[in-house]
Short mmCIF file of C-alpha atoms in Angstrom, two decimals:
data_model
loop_
_atom_site.label_atom_id
_atom_site.label_comp_id
_atom_site.label_asym_id
_atom_site.label_seq_id
_atom_site.Cartn_x
_atom_site.Cartn_y
_atom_site.Cartn_z
CA UNK A 1 31.69 -12.77 -77.88
CA UNK A 2 34.83 -14.54 -76.94
CA UNK A 3 35.75 -11.12 -75.29
CA UNK A 4 32.31 -10.94 -73.44
CA UNK A 5 32.47 -14.29 -72.25
CA UNK A 6 35.51 -13.52 -70.71
CA UNK A 7 34.60 -10.86 -69.15
CA UNK A 8 31.65 -12.26 -67.61
CA UNK A 9 33.47 -15.00 -66.27
CA UNK A 10 36.14 -12.11 -64.40
CA UNK A 11 32.82 -10.32 -63.16
CA UNK A 12 31.26 -14.14 -62.00
CA UNK A 13 34.78 -14.92 -60.46
CA UNK A 14 34.82 -11.27 -58.67
CA UNK A 15 31.33 -11.11 -57.71
CA UNK A 16 32.35 -14.82 -55.79
CA UNK A 17 35.12 -13.69 -54.14
CA UNK A 18 33.54 -10.23 -52.85
CA UNK A 19 30.86 -12.60 -51.32
CA UNK A 20 33.60 -14.90 -50.14
CA UNK A 21 35.27 -11.96 -48.64
CA UNK A 22 32.11 -9.98 -47.05
CA UNK A 23 31.04 -13.76 -45.79
CA UNK A 24 34.26 -14.28 -44.06
CA UNK A 25 34.42 -10.50 -42.66
CA UNK A 26 30.81 -10.70 -41.32
CA UNK A 27 32.02 -14.02 -39.47
CA UNK A 28 35.17 -12.27 -37.78
CA UNK A 29 32.89 -9.47 -36.52
CA UNK A 30 30.46 -12.23 -34.95
CA UNK A 31 33.25 -14.34 -33.34
CA UNK A 32 34.09 -10.77 -31.15
CA UNK A 33 30.42 -10.60 -29.83
CA UNK A 34 29.51 -11.81 -26.61
CA UNK A 35 26.32 -14.10 -26.40
CA UNK A 36 23.72 -13.26 -23.75
CA UNK A 37 21.22 -14.93 -22.50
CA UNK A 38 17.01 -13.75 -22.62
CA UNK A 39 14.89 -15.38 -20.18
CA UNK A 40 11.33 -14.57 -21.09
CA UNK A 41 9.11 -14.69 -17.66
CA UNK A 42 5.48 -15.70 -18.33
CA UNK A 43 4.44 -15.01 -15.13
CA UNK A 44 1.79 -18.21 -15.32
CA UNK A 45 1.11 -17.89 -18.93
CA UNK A 46 1.26 -21.07 -21.17
CA UNK A 47 3.29 -21.23 -23.91
CA UNK A 48 2.15 -21.87 -27.17
CA UNK A 49 5.26 -21.39 -29.84
CA UNK A 50 8.95 -20.03 -29.74
CA UNK A 51 11.47 -20.10 -26.84
CA UNK A 52 11.42 -19.07 -23.73
CA UNK A 53 15.47 -19.00 -23.07
CA UNK A 54 17.40 -17.41 -25.79
CA UNK A 55 21.41 -17.38 -26.34
CA UNK A 56 21.04 -14.03 -28.38
CA UNK A 57 24.33 -12.61 -30.37
CA UNK A 58 25.36 -8.88 -28.57
CA UNK A 59 23.11 -6.19 -30.51
CA UNK A 60 20.79 -8.60 -32.06
CA UNK A 61 16.63 -8.98 -31.43
CA UNK A 62 15.64 -11.84 -28.79
CA UNK A 63 12.17 -12.86 -30.35
CA UNK A 64 9.57 -13.18 -27.71
CA UNK A 65 7.16 -16.48 -27.82
CA UNK A 66 3.71 -16.38 -28.13
CA UNK A 67 2.10 -17.02 -24.65
CA UNK A 68 -1.99 -17.34 -23.65
CA UNK A 69 -3.34 -17.04 -20.18
CA UNK A 70 -6.55 -17.69 -19.06
CA UNK A 71 -8.64 -14.80 -18.08
CA UNK A 72 -6.13 -12.12 -19.15
CA UNK A 73 -4.51 -11.12 -22.31
CA UNK A 74 -0.93 -10.19 -22.90
CA UNK A 75 -0.30 -6.17 -22.18
CA UNK A 76 3.07 -5.98 -22.77
CA UNK A 77 6.67 -7.43 -21.97
CA UNK A 78 8.71 -5.80 -19.04
CA UNK A 79 11.52 -4.43 -20.89
CA UNK A 80 12.57 -4.27 -24.53
CA UNK A 81 14.08 -7.63 -26.23
CA UNK A 82 15.69 -5.26 -29.02
CA UNK A 83 19.67 -4.95 -29.69
CA UNK A 84 20.49 -7.44 -26.49
CA UNK A 85 23.72 -5.83 -24.91
CA UNK A 86 23.12 -7.84 -21.37
CA UNK A 87 21.55 -11.09 -19.70
CA UNK A 88 18.02 -10.64 -19.34
CA UNK A 89 14.74 -12.20 -17.26
CA UNK A 90 12.04 -10.31 -19.51
CA UNK A 91 8.67 -10.76 -17.74
CA UNK A 92 4.85 -11.15 -19.53
CA UNK A 93 2.72 -8.27 -18.19
CA UNK A 94 -0.79 -9.30 -17.98
CA UNK A 95 -4.13 -7.54 -18.30
CA UNK A 96 -7.00 -9.50 -16.80
CA UNK A 97 -10.05 -9.02 -18.22
CA UNK A 98 -11.27 -7.37 -14.96
CA UNK A 99 -14.69 -8.78 -13.70
CA UNK A 100 -18.03 -6.38 -13.74
CA UNK A 101 -19.62 -5.21 -10.75
CA UNK A 102 -16.02 -3.21 -9.32
CA UNK A 103 -15.70 0.66 -8.56
CA UNK A 104 -13.23 2.75 -9.38
CA UNK A 105 -12.19 6.49 -8.39
CA UNK A 106 -10.71 8.71 -10.33
CA UNK A 107 -10.35 12.53 -11.73
CA UNK A 108 -9.35 13.85 -14.55
CA UNK A 109 -6.59 15.57 -12.72
CA UNK A 110 -4.62 12.15 -11.43
CA UNK A 111 -3.15 9.50 -13.85
CA UNK A 112 -4.03 7.02 -11.77
CA UNK A 113 -7.28 4.79 -10.65
CA UNK A 114 -8.17 3.39 -7.16
CA UNK A 115 -11.02 0.72 -6.20
CA UNK A 116 -13.37 1.84 -3.39
CA UNK A 117 -16.22 -0.77 -3.60
CA UNK A 118 -17.83 -3.60 -5.29
CA UNK A 119 -20.94 -5.61 -5.45
CA UNK A 120 -21.63 -7.62 -2.49
CA UNK A 121 -22.59 -10.35 -4.49
CA UNK A 122 -19.62 -10.89 -6.47
CA UNK A 123 -18.96 -14.54 -6.31
CA UNK A 124 -16.07 -17.26 -6.86
CA UNK A 125 -12.99 -16.06 -8.88
CA UNK A 126 -12.81 -12.34 -9.06
CA UNK A 127 -10.08 -10.85 -11.67
CA UNK A 128 -8.88 -7.14 -10.83
CA UNK A 129 -7.01 -5.84 -14.05
CA UNK A 130 -4.06 -3.47 -13.74
CA UNK A 131 -5.94 -0.71 -15.54
CA UNK A 132 -9.16 1.24 -15.88
CA UNK A 133 -10.01 3.93 -18.22
CA UNK A 134 -6.25 3.88 -19.33
CA UNK A 135 -5.03 4.87 -15.76
CA UNK A 136 -3.44 2.36 -13.58
CA UNK A 137 -4.81 1.10 -10.31
CA UNK A 138 -2.54 1.88 -7.96
CA UNK A 139 -4.59 1.01 -4.86
CA UNK A 140 -7.43 -0.25 -2.78
CA UNK A 141 -9.17 2.02 -0.41
CA UNK A 142 -11.04 0.71 2.83
CA UNK A 143 -13.59 -1.32 3.25
CA UNK A 144 -13.74 -1.97 -1.04
CA UNK A 145 -14.83 -5.77 -0.88
CA UNK A 146 -15.73 -5.97 2.60
CA UNK A 147 -17.97 -8.44 3.61
CA UNK A 148 -18.21 -9.92 -0.39
CA UNK A 149 -19.00 -13.29 1.63
CA UNK A 150 -19.13 -15.36 -1.84
CA UNK A 151 -15.31 -14.51 -3.31
CA UNK A 152 -13.32 -17.39 -3.69
CA UNK A 153 -10.10 -16.16 -5.04
CA UNK A 154 -8.61 -13.08 -6.08
CA UNK A 155 -6.46 -12.23 -8.96
CA UNK A 156 -4.48 -9.37 -8.52
CA UNK A 157 -1.99 -7.86 -11.18
CA UNK A 158 1.49 -6.05 -10.43
CA UNK A 159 1.38 -2.38 -10.26
CA UNK A 160 -1.16 -2.49 -7.24
CA UNK A 161 1.01 -0.28 -4.21
CA UNK A 162 -1.73 0.13 -1.46
CA UNK A 163 -4.22 -2.13 0.18
CA UNK A 164 -6.34 -0.50 2.58
CA UNK A 165 -7.85 -0.69 6.31
CA UNK A 166 -10.47 -3.53 5.97
CA UNK A 167 -10.42 -3.99 2.68
CA UNK A 168 -11.46 -7.78 2.44
CA UNK A 169 -12.43 -8.08 5.94
CA UNK A 170 -15.15 -10.47 6.55
CA UNK A 171 -14.62 -12.26 2.96
CA UNK A 172 -15.37 -15.27 4.48
CA UNK A 173 -15.47 -17.72 1.67
CA UNK A 174 -11.93 -16.21 -0.27
CA UNK A 175 -9.22 -19.32 0.42
CA UNK A 176 -6.52 -17.59 -2.22
CA UNK A 177 -4.65 -14.57 -3.22
CA UNK A 178 -1.54 -13.92 -3.75
CA UNK A 179 0.16 -10.38 -3.30
CA UNK A 180 1.78 -8.67 -6.26
CA UNK A 181 5.11 -7.79 -5.80
CA UNK A 182 4.68 -3.76 -6.21
CA UNK A 183 2.34 -3.98 -2.85
CA UNK A 184 4.17 -2.06 -0.35
CA UNK A 185 1.51 -1.02 2.27
CA UNK A 186 -1.43 -4.19 3.83
CA UNK A 187 -2.70 -1.66 6.20
CA UNK A 188 -5.07 -2.19 9.38
CA UNK A 189 -7.69 -5.21 8.80
CA UNK A 190 -7.07 -5.82 5.36
CA UNK A 191 -8.02 -9.39 5.51
CA UNK A 192 -9.15 -9.81 9.32
CA UNK A 193 -12.07 -12.42 9.44
CA UNK A 194 -11.04 -14.09 5.95
CA UNK A 195 -11.55 -17.41 7.94
CA UNK A 196 -11.00 -19.84 4.50
CA UNK A 197 -7.68 -18.31 3.76
CA UNK A 198 -5.43 -20.70 3.13
CA UNK A 199 -3.22 -19.64 0.44
CA UNK A 200 -1.56 -16.45 0.82
CA UNK A 201 2.03 -15.41 -0.86
CA UNK A 202 3.62 -12.24 0.03
CA UNK A 203 6.45 -10.95 -2.18
CA UNK A 204 9.59 -9.25 -1.73
CA UNK A 205 8.53 -5.28 -1.63
CA UNK A 206 6.08 -5.58 0.73
CA UNK A 207 7.33 -2.75 3.16
CA UNK A 208 4.38 -2.99 6.05
CA UNK A 209 1.70 -5.38 7.86
CA UNK A 210 -0.63 -3.17 9.76
CA UNK A 211 -2.88 -3.76 13.04
CA UNK A 212 -4.80 -7.09 13.00
CA UNK A 213 -4.43 -7.07 9.06
CA UNK A 214 -4.84 -11.14 9.19
CA UNK A 215 -6.72 -11.68 12.30
CA UNK A 216 -8.69 -14.33 12.69
CA UNK A 217 -7.51 -15.99 9.44
CA UNK A 218 -7.78 -19.66 10.89
CA UNK A 219 -7.40 -21.62 7.99
CA UNK A 220 -3.88 -19.84 7.36
CA UNK A 221 -0.96 -22.83 7.86
CA UNK A 222 1.81 -20.84 6.35
CA UNK A 223 3.26 -17.50 5.40
CA UNK A 224 6.55 -16.68 4.33
CA UNK A 225 7.67 -13.20 5.34
CA UNK A 226 9.58 -11.20 2.68
CA UNK A 227 13.03 -9.16 4.03
CA UNK A 228 11.68 -6.30 2.65
CA UNK A 229 8.93 -6.01 5.53
CA UNK A 230 9.94 -3.44 7.98
CA UNK A 231 7.10 -2.40 9.98
CA UNK A 232 4.58 -5.00 11.49
CA UNK A 233 1.86 -3.66 13.71
CA UNK A 234 0.09 -5.39 16.72
CA UNK A 235 -1.85 -8.58 16.42
CA UNK A 236 -1.00 -8.38 12.99
CA UNK A 237 -1.41 -12.27 12.82
CA UNK A 238 -3.81 -12.39 16.20
CA UNK A 239 -6.00 -15.09 15.77
CA UNK A 240 -4.09 -17.58 13.19
CA UNK A 241 -3.78 -20.64 15.96
CA UNK A 242 -2.87 -23.15 13.08
CA UNK A 243 -0.46 -20.97 11.14
CA UNK A 244 3.35 -20.82 10.96
CA UNK A 245 5.33 -17.52 9.92
CA UNK A 246 8.71 -18.46 8.74
CA UNK A 247 11.13 -15.51 8.37
CA UNK A 248 15.30 -15.38 7.79
CA UNK A 249 15.76 -13.60 10.66
CA UNK A 250 16.57 -14.75 13.97
CA UNK A 251 14.81 -13.70 17.67
CA UNK A 252 17.82 -11.29 18.32
CA UNK A 253 17.40 -9.55 14.81
CA UNK A 254 14.04 -8.44 14.84
CA UNK A 255 13.46 -4.55 14.05
CA UNK A 256 12.35 -2.76 16.53
CA UNK A 257 9.35 -1.58 14.43
CA UNK A 258 8.00 -4.72 14.69
CA UNK A 259 5.44 -4.37 17.12
CA UNK A 260 5.97 -7.07 20.31
CA UNK A 261 2.46 -9.24 19.96
CA UNK A 262 2.81 -8.94 15.99
CA UNK A 263 2.34 -12.80 15.41
CA UNK A 264 -0.38 -13.74 18.47
CA UNK A 265 -1.13 -17.28 18.69
CA UNK A 266 0.79 -18.17 15.78
CA UNK A 267 4.00 -20.24 15.84
CA UNK A 268 7.13 -18.44 14.05
CA UNK A 269 10.04 -20.92 12.41
CA UNK A 270 13.31 -18.86 13.29
CA UNK A 271 16.04 -18.53 10.31
CA UNK A 272 14.01 -20.05 8.01
CA UNK A 273 15.51 -22.04 4.99
CA UNK A 274 12.46 -20.99 2.99
CA UNK A 275 12.75 -17.65 4.00
CA UNK A 276 16.09 -17.28 2.11
CA UNK A 277 16.53 -15.73 -1.04
CA UNK A 278 19.49 -16.85 -3.24
CA UNK A 279 20.77 -13.76 -5.66
CA UNK A 280 21.45 -15.51 -8.76
CA UNK A 281 24.99 -14.77 -9.97
CA UNK A 282 26.11 -14.18 -13.62
CA UNK A 283 28.06 -16.96 -14.10
CA UNK A 284 24.54 -19.42 -12.75
CA UNK A 285 22.64 -17.31 -15.02
CA UNK A 286 24.43 -18.15 -18.22
CA UNK A 287 24.56 -21.97 -17.59
#
């Protein structure tokens, strides 16, 4: 019995020593790893639980927060959050509960969809989802929402690339819309005659603004032109007499691909500090 008790003490002692050494090795291993910052961009969502900024040891997983957004559900996050090896900003990708009355076009041969029309008596706020029948919605075709005079606000999701000719022309009650950063082309007359339009956000990524794209948008007060815009065609902002257009460019930096009369009777604020995007350095990111 004494022998067994002595043996048990030895086993317990060695077990404690083993655990102590293992913990020490783990601490030494972790001490040699960097810590990265993972930021979860809720893109207009509301935080329910969790943290939007997390400090993650190299190789470990971040934990996405629980978030909600009115009229939408969380489709996915924009990047993987497991086995983190760098500073990251991960954006929530929302899918709107699409308003009924929207007409889509797609075929078995194409892996995307386009919006071709809408019920003319749609009213109030309209949500356009990013997917139709499991296919990504990439475009709004010409005249799709023209003369839908009762729409007051449009919600568009990332993924949309093209807004066609006169897509929203004559939507005289439309007051607010934000153009996703994935949109590259706003075609001729896309928002012409939207006289109630007071707020529109043009995100980085926009490449072209077509002829008379915002003609007669008399309610517009301010637009910030993204630096990505390479083509602005004639009369893009004609009839917008109350509008101030802000650009980071000076007058002598205007690209030759901008028409001479692109801004109509709007006022242009050159070298505007509001139009300058400051890039975040890694050191600033980590603070």
